[in-house]
Amino acid sequence: MRYSSQIKPISYLKANAAEVLEKINVEREPLVITQNGEARAVIQDVATFEQTQETLALLKLLALGHRDVEAGRFASAETVAKRLRRRRVAT
């Protein structure tokens, strides 16, 4: 994606807020808002934001799991299955 075509000054956002919101919801591409020539904010549709947050959460879980493996905190699938079977029988 080329962000250069998705950059608008804050004055454009103020004058065209409804149109901007419609566009980002249809195109599902973020819009960079500038103030005094500097990038200050990124606007994106809610569905894309939620998807990004879910992706970040999964990546965090993977990173934590990788750290556990590196630290030796893991068990084989067979061991875990046995533990689960024992818990199931106990309840």
PDB file of C-alpha atoms in Angstrom:
ATOM      1  CA  MET A   1       0.000   0.000   0.000  1.00  0.00           C
ATOM      2  CA  ARG A   2       1.267   3.455  -0.823  1.00  0.00           C
ATOM      3  CA  TYR A   3       0.642   5.836   2.024  1.00  0.00           C
ATOM      4  CA  SER A   4       1.635   8.828  -0.113  1.00  0.00           C
ATOM      5  CA  SER A   5      -1.825   8.811  -1.707  1.00  0.00           C
ATOM      6  CA  GLN A   6      -3.469   8.482   1.704  1.00  0.00           C
ATOM      7  CA  ILE A   7      -2.128  11.645   3.348  1.00  0.00           C
ATOM      8  CA  LYS A   8      -4.390  14.601   4.057  1.00  0.00           C
ATOM      9  CA  PRO A   9      -4.017  17.727   6.180  1.00  0.00           C
ATOM     10  CA  ILE A  10      -6.181  18.167   9.242  1.00  0.00           C
ATOM     11  CA  SER A  11      -8.051  20.990   7.487  1.00  0.00           C
ATOM     12  CA  TYR A  12      -9.208  18.485   4.854  1.00  0.00           C
ATOM     13  CA  LEU A  13     -10.476  16.175   7.597  1.00  0.00           C
ATOM     14  CA  LYS A  14     -12.327  19.027   9.291  1.00  0.00           C
ATOM     15  CA  ALA A  15     -14.011  20.089   6.040  1.00  0.00           C
ATOM     16  CA  ASN A  16     -14.812  16.562   4.791  1.00  0.00           C
ATOM     17  CA  ALA A  17     -15.201  14.379   7.886  1.00  0.00           C
ATOM     18  CA  ALA A  18     -18.275  12.423   6.723  1.00  0.00           C
ATOM     19  CA  GLU A  19     -16.771  11.829   3.281  1.00  0.00           C
ATOM     20  CA  VAL A  20     -13.448  10.716   4.801  1.00  0.00           C
ATOM     21  CA  LEU A  21     -15.185   8.259   7.124  1.00  0.00           C
ATOM     22  CA  GLU A  22     -17.203   6.822   4.239  1.00  0.00           C
ATOM     23  CA  LYS A  23     -14.065   6.419   2.115  1.00  0.00           C
ATOM     24  CA  ILE A  24     -12.016   4.647   4.795  1.00  0.00           C
ATOM     25  CA  ASN A  25     -14.922   2.328   5.577  1.00  0.00           C
ATOM     26  CA  VAL A  26     -15.377   1.388   1.922  1.00  0.00           C
ATOM     27  CA  GLU A  27     -11.721   1.185   0.885  1.00  0.00           C
ATOM     28  CA  ARG A  28     -10.466  -0.153   4.226  1.00  0.00           C
ATOM     29  CA  GLU A  29      -7.207   1.778   3.860  1.00  0.00           C
ATOM     30  CA  PRO A  30      -5.843   4.029   6.597  1.00  0.00           C
ATOM     31  CA  LEU A  31      -5.582   7.780   6.170  1.00  0.00           C
ATOM     32  CA  VAL A  32      -2.606   9.702   7.554  1.00  0.00           C
ATOM     33  CA  ILE A  33      -3.561  13.105   8.936  1.00  0.00           C
ATOM     34  CA  THR A  34      -0.944  15.850   9.003  1.00  0.00           C
ATOM     35  CA  GLN A  35      -0.716  18.985  11.083  1.00  0.00           C
ATOM     36  CA  ASN A  36       1.766  21.713  10.180  1.00  0.00           C
ATOM     37  CA  GLY A  37       3.244  19.368   7.566  1.00  0.00           C
ATOM     38  CA  GLU A  38       3.959  16.535  10.011  1.00  0.00           C
ATOM     39  CA  ALA A  39       2.139  13.220  10.314  1.00  0.00           C
ATOM     40  CA  ARG A  40       0.112  13.380  13.526  1.00  0.00           C
ATOM     41  CA  ALA A  41      -2.515  10.635  13.355  1.00  0.00           C
ATOM     42  CA  VAL A  42      -3.769   7.652  11.395  1.00  0.00           C
ATOM     43  CA  ILE A  43      -7.473   7.034  10.874  1.00  0.00           C
ATOM     44  CA  GLN A  44      -8.743   3.599   9.943  1.00  0.00           C
ATOM     45  CA  ASP A  45     -12.049   1.765   9.890  1.00  0.00           C
ATOM     46  CA  VAL A  46     -13.117  -0.133  12.992  1.00  0.00           C
ATOM     47  CA  ALA A  47     -13.125  -3.584  11.354  1.00  0.00           C
ATOM     48  CA  THR A  48      -9.499  -3.194  10.244  1.00  0.00           C
ATOM     49  CA  PHE A  49      -8.522  -1.870  13.679  1.00  0.00           C
ATOM     50  CA  GLU A  50     -10.146  -4.847  15.419  1.00  0.00           C
ATOM     51  CA  GLN A  51      -8.460  -7.266  13.003  1.00  0.00           C
ATOM     52  CA  THR A  52      -5.101  -5.626  13.689  1.00  0.00           C
ATOM     53  CA  GLN A  53      -5.626  -5.888  17.449  1.00  0.00           C
ATOM     54  CA  GLU A  54      -6.514  -9.582  17.167  1.00  0.00           C
ATOM     55  CA  THR A  55      -3.434 -10.198  15.035  1.00  0.00           C
ATOM     56  CA  LEU A  56      -1.224  -8.405  17.556  1.00  0.00           C
ATOM     57  CA  ALA A  57      -2.705 -10.475  20.398  1.00  0.00           C
ATOM     58  CA  LEU A  58      -1.951 -13.706  18.532  1.00  0.00           C
ATOM     59  CA  LEU A  59       1.591 -12.557  17.775  1.00  0.00           C
ATOM     60  CA  LYS A  60       2.081 -11.753  21.452  1.00  0.00           C
ATOM     61  CA  LEU A  61       0.905 -15.248  22.418  1.00  0.00           C
ATOM     62  CA  LEU A  62       3.317 -16.761  19.908  1.00  0.00           C
ATOM     63  CA  ALA A  63       6.182 -14.672  21.264  1.00  0.00           C
ATOM     64  CA  LEU A  64       5.369 -15.701  24.835  1.00  0.00           C
ATOM     65  CA  GLY A  65       5.213 -19.345  23.781  1.00  0.00           C
ATOM     66  CA  HIS A  66       8.541 -19.030  21.998  1.00  0.00           C
ATOM     67  CA  ARG A  67      10.094 -17.576  25.173  1.00  0.00           C
ATOM     68  CA  ASP A  68       8.722 -20.497  27.186  1.00  0.00           C
ATOM     69  CA  VAL A  69      10.246 -23.002  24.766  1.00  0.00           C
ATOM     70  CA  GLU A  70      13.599 -21.201  24.862  1.00  0.00           C
ATOM     71  CA  ALA A  71      13.488 -21.269  28.685  1.00  0.00           C
ATOM     72  CA  GLY A  72      12.672 -24.985  28.714  1.00  0.00           C
ATOM     73  CA  ARG A  73       9.133 -24.497  30.017  1.00  0.00           C
ATOM     74  CA  PHE A  74       7.260 -26.950  27.818  1.00  0.00           C
ATOM     75  CA  ALA A  75       5.888 -30.473  27.786  1.00  0.00           C
ATOM     76  CA  SER A  76       5.380 -33.017  25.034  1.00  0.00           C
ATOM     77  CA  ALA A  77       1.930 -33.425  23.508  1.00  0.00           C
ATOM     78  CA  GLU A  78       1.760 -36.905  25.028  1.00  0.00           C
ATOM     79  CA  THR A  79       2.420 -35.573  28.536  1.00  0.00           C
ATOM     80  CA  VAL A  80      -0.207 -32.861  28.167  1.00  0.00           C
ATOM     81  CA  ALA A  81      -2.764 -35.365  26.847  1.00  0.00           C
ATOM     82  CA  LYS A  82      -2.152 -37.632  29.858  1.00  0.00           C
ATOM     83  CA  ARG A  83      -2.628 -34.718  32.270  1.00  0.00           C
ATOM     84  CA  LEU A  84      -5.871 -33.728  30.573  1.00  0.00           C
ATOM     85  CA  ARG A  85      -7.174 -37.301  30.687  1.00  0.00           C
ATOM     86  CA  ARG A  86      -6.400 -37.518  34.415  1.00  0.00           C
ATOM     87  CA  ARG A  87      -8.245 -34.246  35.090  1.00  0.00           C
ATOM     88  CA  ARG A  88     -11.212 -35.443  33.073  1.00  0.00           C
ATOM     89  CA  VAL A  89     -11.425 -38.701  35.034  1.00  0.00           C
ATOM     90  CA  ALA A  90     -11.063 -36.869  38.356  1.00  0.00           C
ATOM     91  CA  THR A  91     -14.088 -34.613  37.718  1.00  0.00           C
TER      92      THR A  91
END
